Short mmCIF file of C-alpha atoms in Angstrom, two decimals:
data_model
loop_
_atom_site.label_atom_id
_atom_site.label_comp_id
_atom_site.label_asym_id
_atom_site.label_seq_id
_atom_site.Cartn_x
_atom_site.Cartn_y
_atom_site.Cartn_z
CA UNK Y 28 0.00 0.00 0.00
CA UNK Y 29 2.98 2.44 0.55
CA UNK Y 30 4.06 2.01 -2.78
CA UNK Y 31 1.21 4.17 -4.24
CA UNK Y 32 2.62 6.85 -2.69
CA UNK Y 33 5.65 6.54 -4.53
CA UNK Y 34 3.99 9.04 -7.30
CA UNK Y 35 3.30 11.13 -4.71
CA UNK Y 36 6.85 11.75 -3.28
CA UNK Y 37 8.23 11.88 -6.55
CA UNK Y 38 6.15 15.04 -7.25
CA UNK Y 39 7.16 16.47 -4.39
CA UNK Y 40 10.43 16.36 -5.18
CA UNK Y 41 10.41 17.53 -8.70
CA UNK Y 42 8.24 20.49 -7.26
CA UNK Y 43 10.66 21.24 -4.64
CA UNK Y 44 13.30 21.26 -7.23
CA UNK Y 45 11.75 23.17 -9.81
CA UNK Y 46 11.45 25.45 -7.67
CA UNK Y 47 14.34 26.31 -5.75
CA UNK Y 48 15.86 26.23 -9.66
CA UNK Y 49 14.06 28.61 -11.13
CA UNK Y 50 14.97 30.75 -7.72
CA UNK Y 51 18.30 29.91 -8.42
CA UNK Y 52 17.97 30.68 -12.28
CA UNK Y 53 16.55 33.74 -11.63
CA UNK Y 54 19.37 34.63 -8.97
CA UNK Y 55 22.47 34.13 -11.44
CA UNK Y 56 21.02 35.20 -15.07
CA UNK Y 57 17.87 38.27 -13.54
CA UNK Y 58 19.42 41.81 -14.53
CA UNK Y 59 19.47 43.79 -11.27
CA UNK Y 60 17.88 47.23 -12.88
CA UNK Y 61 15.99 48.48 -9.92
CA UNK Y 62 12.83 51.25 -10.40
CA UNK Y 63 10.49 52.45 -7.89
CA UNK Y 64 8.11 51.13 -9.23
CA UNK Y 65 9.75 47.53 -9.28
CA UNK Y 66 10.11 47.89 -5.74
CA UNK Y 67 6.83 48.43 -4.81
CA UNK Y 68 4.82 45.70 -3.16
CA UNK Y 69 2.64 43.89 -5.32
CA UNK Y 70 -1.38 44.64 -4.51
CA UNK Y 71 -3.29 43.24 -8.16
CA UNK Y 72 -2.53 46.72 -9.40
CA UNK Y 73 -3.86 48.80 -6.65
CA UNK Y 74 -1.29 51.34 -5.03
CA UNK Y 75 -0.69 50.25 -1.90
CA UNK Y 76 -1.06 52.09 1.33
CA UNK Y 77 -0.53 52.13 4.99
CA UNK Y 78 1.40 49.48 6.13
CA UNK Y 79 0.52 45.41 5.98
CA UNK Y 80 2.02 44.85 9.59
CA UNK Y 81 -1.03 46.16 11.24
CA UNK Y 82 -3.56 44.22 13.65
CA UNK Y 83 -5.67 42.05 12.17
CA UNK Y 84 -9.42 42.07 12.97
CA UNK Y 85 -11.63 39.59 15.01
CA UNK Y 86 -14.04 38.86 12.66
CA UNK Y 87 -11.05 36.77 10.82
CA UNK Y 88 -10.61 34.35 13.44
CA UNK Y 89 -14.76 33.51 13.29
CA UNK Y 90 -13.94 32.86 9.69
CA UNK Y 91 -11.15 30.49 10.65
CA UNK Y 92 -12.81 29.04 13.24
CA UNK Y 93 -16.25 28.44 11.53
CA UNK Y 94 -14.18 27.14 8.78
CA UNK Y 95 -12.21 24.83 11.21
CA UNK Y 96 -15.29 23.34 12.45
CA UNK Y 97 -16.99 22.60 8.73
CA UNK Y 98 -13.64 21.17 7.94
CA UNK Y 99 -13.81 18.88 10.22
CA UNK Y 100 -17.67 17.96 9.80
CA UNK Y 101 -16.09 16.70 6.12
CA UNK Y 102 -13.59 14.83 7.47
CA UNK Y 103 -15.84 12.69 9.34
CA UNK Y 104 -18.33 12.58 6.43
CA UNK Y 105 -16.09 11.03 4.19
CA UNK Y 106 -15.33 7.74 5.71
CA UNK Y 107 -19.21 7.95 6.42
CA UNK Y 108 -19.96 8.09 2.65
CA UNK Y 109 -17.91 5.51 1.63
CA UNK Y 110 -19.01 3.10 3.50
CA UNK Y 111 -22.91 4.44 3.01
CA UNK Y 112 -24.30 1.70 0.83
CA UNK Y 113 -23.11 -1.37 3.30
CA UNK Y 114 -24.62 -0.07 6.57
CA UNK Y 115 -27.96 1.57 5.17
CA UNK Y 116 -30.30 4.19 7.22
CA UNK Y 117 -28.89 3.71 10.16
CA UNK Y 118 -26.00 5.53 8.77
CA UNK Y 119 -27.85 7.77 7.62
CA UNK Y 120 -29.76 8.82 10.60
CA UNK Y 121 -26.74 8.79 12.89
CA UNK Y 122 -25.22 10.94 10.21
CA UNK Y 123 -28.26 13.40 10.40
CA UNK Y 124 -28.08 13.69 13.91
CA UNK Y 125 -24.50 14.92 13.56
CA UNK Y 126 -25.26 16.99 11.41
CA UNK Y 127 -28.50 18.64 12.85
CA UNK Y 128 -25.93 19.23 16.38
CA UNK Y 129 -23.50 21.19 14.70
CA UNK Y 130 -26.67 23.02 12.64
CA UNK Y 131 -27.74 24.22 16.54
CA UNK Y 132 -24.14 26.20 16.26
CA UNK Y 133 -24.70 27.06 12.45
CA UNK Y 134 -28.32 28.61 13.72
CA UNK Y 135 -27.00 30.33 16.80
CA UNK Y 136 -23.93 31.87 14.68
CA UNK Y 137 -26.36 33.31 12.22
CA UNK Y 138 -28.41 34.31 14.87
CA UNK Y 139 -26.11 36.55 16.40
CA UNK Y 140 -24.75 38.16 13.16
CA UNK Y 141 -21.61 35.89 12.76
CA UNK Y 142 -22.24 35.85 8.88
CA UNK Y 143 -22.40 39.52 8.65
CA UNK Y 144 -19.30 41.69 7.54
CA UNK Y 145 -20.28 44.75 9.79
CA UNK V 25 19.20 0.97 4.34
CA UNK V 26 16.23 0.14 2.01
CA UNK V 27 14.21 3.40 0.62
CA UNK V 28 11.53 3.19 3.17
CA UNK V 29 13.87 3.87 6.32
CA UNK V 30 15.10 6.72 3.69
CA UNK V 31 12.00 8.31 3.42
CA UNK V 32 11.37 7.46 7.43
CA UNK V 33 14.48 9.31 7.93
CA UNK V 34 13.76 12.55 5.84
CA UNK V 35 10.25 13.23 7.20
CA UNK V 36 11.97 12.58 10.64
CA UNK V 37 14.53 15.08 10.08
CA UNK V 38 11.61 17.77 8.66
CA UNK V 39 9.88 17.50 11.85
CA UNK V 40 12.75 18.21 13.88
CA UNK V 41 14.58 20.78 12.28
CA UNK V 42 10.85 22.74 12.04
CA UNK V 43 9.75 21.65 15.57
CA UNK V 44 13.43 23.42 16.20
CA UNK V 45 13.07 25.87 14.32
CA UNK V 46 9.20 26.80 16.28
CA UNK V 47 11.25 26.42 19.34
CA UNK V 48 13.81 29.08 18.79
CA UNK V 49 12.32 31.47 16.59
CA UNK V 50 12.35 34.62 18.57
CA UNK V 51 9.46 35.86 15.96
CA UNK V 52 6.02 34.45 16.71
CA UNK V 53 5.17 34.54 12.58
CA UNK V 54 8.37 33.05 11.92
CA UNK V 55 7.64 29.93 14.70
CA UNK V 56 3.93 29.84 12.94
CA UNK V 57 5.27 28.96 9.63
CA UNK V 58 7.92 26.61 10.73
CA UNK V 59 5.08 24.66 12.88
CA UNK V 60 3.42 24.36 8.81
CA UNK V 61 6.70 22.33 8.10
CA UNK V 62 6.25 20.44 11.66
CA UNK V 63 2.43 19.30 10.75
CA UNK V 64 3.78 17.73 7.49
CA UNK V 65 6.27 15.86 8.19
CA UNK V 66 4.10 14.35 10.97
CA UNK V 67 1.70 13.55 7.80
CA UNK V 68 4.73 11.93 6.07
CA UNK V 69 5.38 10.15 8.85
CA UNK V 70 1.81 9.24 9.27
CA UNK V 71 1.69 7.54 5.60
CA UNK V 72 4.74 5.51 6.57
CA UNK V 73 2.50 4.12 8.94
CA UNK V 74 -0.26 2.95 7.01
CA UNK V 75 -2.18 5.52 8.61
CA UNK V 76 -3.27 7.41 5.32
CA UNK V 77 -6.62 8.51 6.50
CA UNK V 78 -4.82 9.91 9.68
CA UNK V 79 -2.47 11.49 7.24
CA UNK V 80 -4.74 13.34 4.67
CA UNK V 81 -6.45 14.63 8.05
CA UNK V 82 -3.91 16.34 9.13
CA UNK V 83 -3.19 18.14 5.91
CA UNK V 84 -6.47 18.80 5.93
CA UNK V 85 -7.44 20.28 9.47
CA UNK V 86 -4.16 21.21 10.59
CA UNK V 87 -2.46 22.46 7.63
CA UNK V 88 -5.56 23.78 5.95
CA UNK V 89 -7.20 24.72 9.42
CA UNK V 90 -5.51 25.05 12.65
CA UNK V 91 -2.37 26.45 11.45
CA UNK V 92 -4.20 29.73 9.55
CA UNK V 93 -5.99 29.83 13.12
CA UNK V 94 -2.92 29.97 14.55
CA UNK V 95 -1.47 32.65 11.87
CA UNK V 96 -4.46 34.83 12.26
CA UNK V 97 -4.55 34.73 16.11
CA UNK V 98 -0.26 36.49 15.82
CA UNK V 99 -1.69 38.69 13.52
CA UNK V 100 -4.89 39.50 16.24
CA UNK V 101 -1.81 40.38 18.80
CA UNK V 102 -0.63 43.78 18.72
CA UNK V 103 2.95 44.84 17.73
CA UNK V 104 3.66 40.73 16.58
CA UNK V 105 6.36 42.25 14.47
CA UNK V 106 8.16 43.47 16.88
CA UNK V 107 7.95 41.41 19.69
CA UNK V 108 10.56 39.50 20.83
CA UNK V 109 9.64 36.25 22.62
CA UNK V 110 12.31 35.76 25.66
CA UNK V 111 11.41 33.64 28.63
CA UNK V 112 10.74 35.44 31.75
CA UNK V 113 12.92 33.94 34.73
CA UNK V 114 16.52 33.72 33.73
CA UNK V 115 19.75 32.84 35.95
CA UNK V 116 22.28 30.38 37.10
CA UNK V 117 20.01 28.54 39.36
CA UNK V 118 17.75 27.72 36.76
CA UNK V 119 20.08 27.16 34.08
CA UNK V 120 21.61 24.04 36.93
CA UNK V 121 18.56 23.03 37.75
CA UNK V 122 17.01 22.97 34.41
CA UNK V 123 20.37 21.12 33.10
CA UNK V 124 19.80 18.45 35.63
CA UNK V 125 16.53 17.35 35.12
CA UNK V 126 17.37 17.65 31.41
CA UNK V 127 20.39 15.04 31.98
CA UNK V 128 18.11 12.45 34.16
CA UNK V 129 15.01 12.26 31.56
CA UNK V 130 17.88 12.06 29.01
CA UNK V 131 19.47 9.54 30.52
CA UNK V 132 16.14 7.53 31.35
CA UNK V 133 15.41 7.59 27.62
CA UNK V 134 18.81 6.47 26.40
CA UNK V 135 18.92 3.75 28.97
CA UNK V 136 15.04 2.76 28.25
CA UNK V 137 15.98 2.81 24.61
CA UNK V 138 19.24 0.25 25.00
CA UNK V 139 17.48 -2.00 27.09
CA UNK V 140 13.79 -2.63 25.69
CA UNK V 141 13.16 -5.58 23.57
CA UNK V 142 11.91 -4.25 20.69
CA UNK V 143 9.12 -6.39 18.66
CA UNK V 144 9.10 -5.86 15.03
CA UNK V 145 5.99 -7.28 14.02
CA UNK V 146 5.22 -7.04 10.03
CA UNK V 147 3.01 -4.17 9.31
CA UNK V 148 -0.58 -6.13 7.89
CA UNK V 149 -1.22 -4.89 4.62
CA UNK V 150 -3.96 -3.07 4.40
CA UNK V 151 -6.37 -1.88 1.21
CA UNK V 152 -7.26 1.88 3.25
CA UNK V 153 -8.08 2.31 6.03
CA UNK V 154 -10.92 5.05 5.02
CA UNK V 155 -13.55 1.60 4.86
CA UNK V 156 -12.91 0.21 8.46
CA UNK V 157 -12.96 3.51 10.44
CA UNK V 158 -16.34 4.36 8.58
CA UNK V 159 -18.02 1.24 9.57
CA UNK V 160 -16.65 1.48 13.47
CA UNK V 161 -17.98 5.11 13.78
CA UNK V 162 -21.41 4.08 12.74
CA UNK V 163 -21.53 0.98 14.74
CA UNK V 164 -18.74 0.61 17.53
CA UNK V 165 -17.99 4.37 18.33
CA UNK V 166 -21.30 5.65 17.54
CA UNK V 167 -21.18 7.48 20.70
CA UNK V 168 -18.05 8.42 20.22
CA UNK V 169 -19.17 10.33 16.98
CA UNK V 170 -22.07 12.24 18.28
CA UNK V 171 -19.54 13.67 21.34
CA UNK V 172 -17.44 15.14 18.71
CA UNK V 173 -20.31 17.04 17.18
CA UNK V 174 -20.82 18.20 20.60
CA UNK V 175 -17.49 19.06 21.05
CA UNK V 176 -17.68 20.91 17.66
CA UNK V 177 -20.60 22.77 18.75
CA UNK V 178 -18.99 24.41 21.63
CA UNK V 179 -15.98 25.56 19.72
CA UNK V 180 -18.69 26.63 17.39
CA UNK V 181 -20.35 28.59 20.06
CA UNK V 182 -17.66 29.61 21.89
CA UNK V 183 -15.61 31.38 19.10
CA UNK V 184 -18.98 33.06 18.29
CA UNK V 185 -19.66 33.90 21.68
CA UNK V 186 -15.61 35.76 22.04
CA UNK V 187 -15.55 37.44 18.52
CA UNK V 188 -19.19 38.68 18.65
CA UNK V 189 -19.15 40.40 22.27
CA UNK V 190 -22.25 42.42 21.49
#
């Protein structure tokens, strides 16, 4: 069974390498011709202001966490859905129960304005 | 040496040198983004062990999850660019006394580690092991199951309840 993950490491090799190449490549052969405007941080085109080493706010960490908590709802539904056509509705309604507890937290977050930017 | 204690060996030495690296990082972003190299090689090492549901997990909840947690709650704390993590009590006496108790759980290791009889039983091959935890959390661990969705509630809850103080 570990060999199938033989493929696996492989690519992760070759991307390691390809990468810290083209780093390299780009270190030896790159002309050094500075500008301003080379220098400038990259924001999608947007001229960037203020500084990026600021606080961060709250309302990021309920993203994370809300996402932290769905994430791991999936992880336990997968080995559930695999194995969904041998064990039948029971399954199913132990799943559903799961998932109706953590819809108590879905209900109270939306409740209380979690999904809402401001 | 055969590849597998290769591989074994590499995702040993990632861990380390990035559980190291968390260690002595005196920046809290830099320690953050070694501990990404930490969870890893932890899921490397977890593959080597026939654990490959295990292992995709934690790529998928630490990696994707727990560690941006992590990264966001530096980024809540004020000034994290310029802090400068030092511990607080410093000085000979604890330097000694930390040494010491260093050297005997040292020594208990190396000592446990020469004179245990280690079994090497042959790893059973297995097809995944995705099938057989599916069919124990529905039956066996059924309870089990419905506690963690409990348990997720109330970090569900409870991060609502701190970031929404109104």
């Amino acid at each position: 069974m570990i060999e199938t993950y033989v493929p696996l490491i492989v690519m992760l090799v070759v991307g390691f390498g390809v990468g810290f190449l083209f780093m390299l490549l780009s270190e030896w052969l790159g002309a050094r011709r500075t500008t301003d405007g080379k220098q400038t941080t990259y924001e999608s085109g947007m001229i960037p202001r203020g500084t990026a080493r600021d606080r961060f706010s709250i309302k990021f960490y309920m993203v994370a966490m809300s996402f932290i908590v769905f994430d791991i709802e999936v992880v336990f539904m997968y080995p559930w859905a695999v194995q969904l056509g041998t064990l039948g509705m029971t399954a199913f309604w132990t799943m559903f129960v799961f998932v109706l507890i953590l819809f108590v937290g879905y209900f109270y977050e939306y409740k209380k304005g979690g999904f809402e930017w401001d | 040496m055969n590849w597998y204690n290769i591989v074994f060996y590499l995702f040993a030495l990632i861990v380390l040198v990035s559980a190291a690296g968390v260690v002595f990082s005196r920046k809290m972003m830099y320690a953050a983004f070694s501990l990404l190299f930490t969870f890893f090689g932890v899921a490397g090492l977890y593959v080597l062990l026939n654990a490959d549901f295990i292992a995709v997990t934690q790529i998928m909840v630490y990696i994707g999850g727990i560690l941006i947690l992590i990264i966001f709650g530096v980024m809540l704390t004020s000034k994290f660019t310029d802090l400068e993590i030092k511990s607080g009590t410093t000085g000979t006496v604890q330097y000694v006394l930390a040494g010491i108790s260093t050297i005997i759980v040292a020594a208990a290791l190396i000592i446990m580690y020469l004179n245990v009889d280690w079994v090497q039983n042959p790893v059973p091959e297995l097809e995944s092991t995705v099938k057989p935890i599916g069919i124990l959390l529905m039956t066996k661990y059924f309870l089990a199951f419905q506690v963690a969705a409990i348990l997720l509630l109330l970090a569900f809850i409870g991060a609502a309840k701190i970031a929404r103080r109104k």
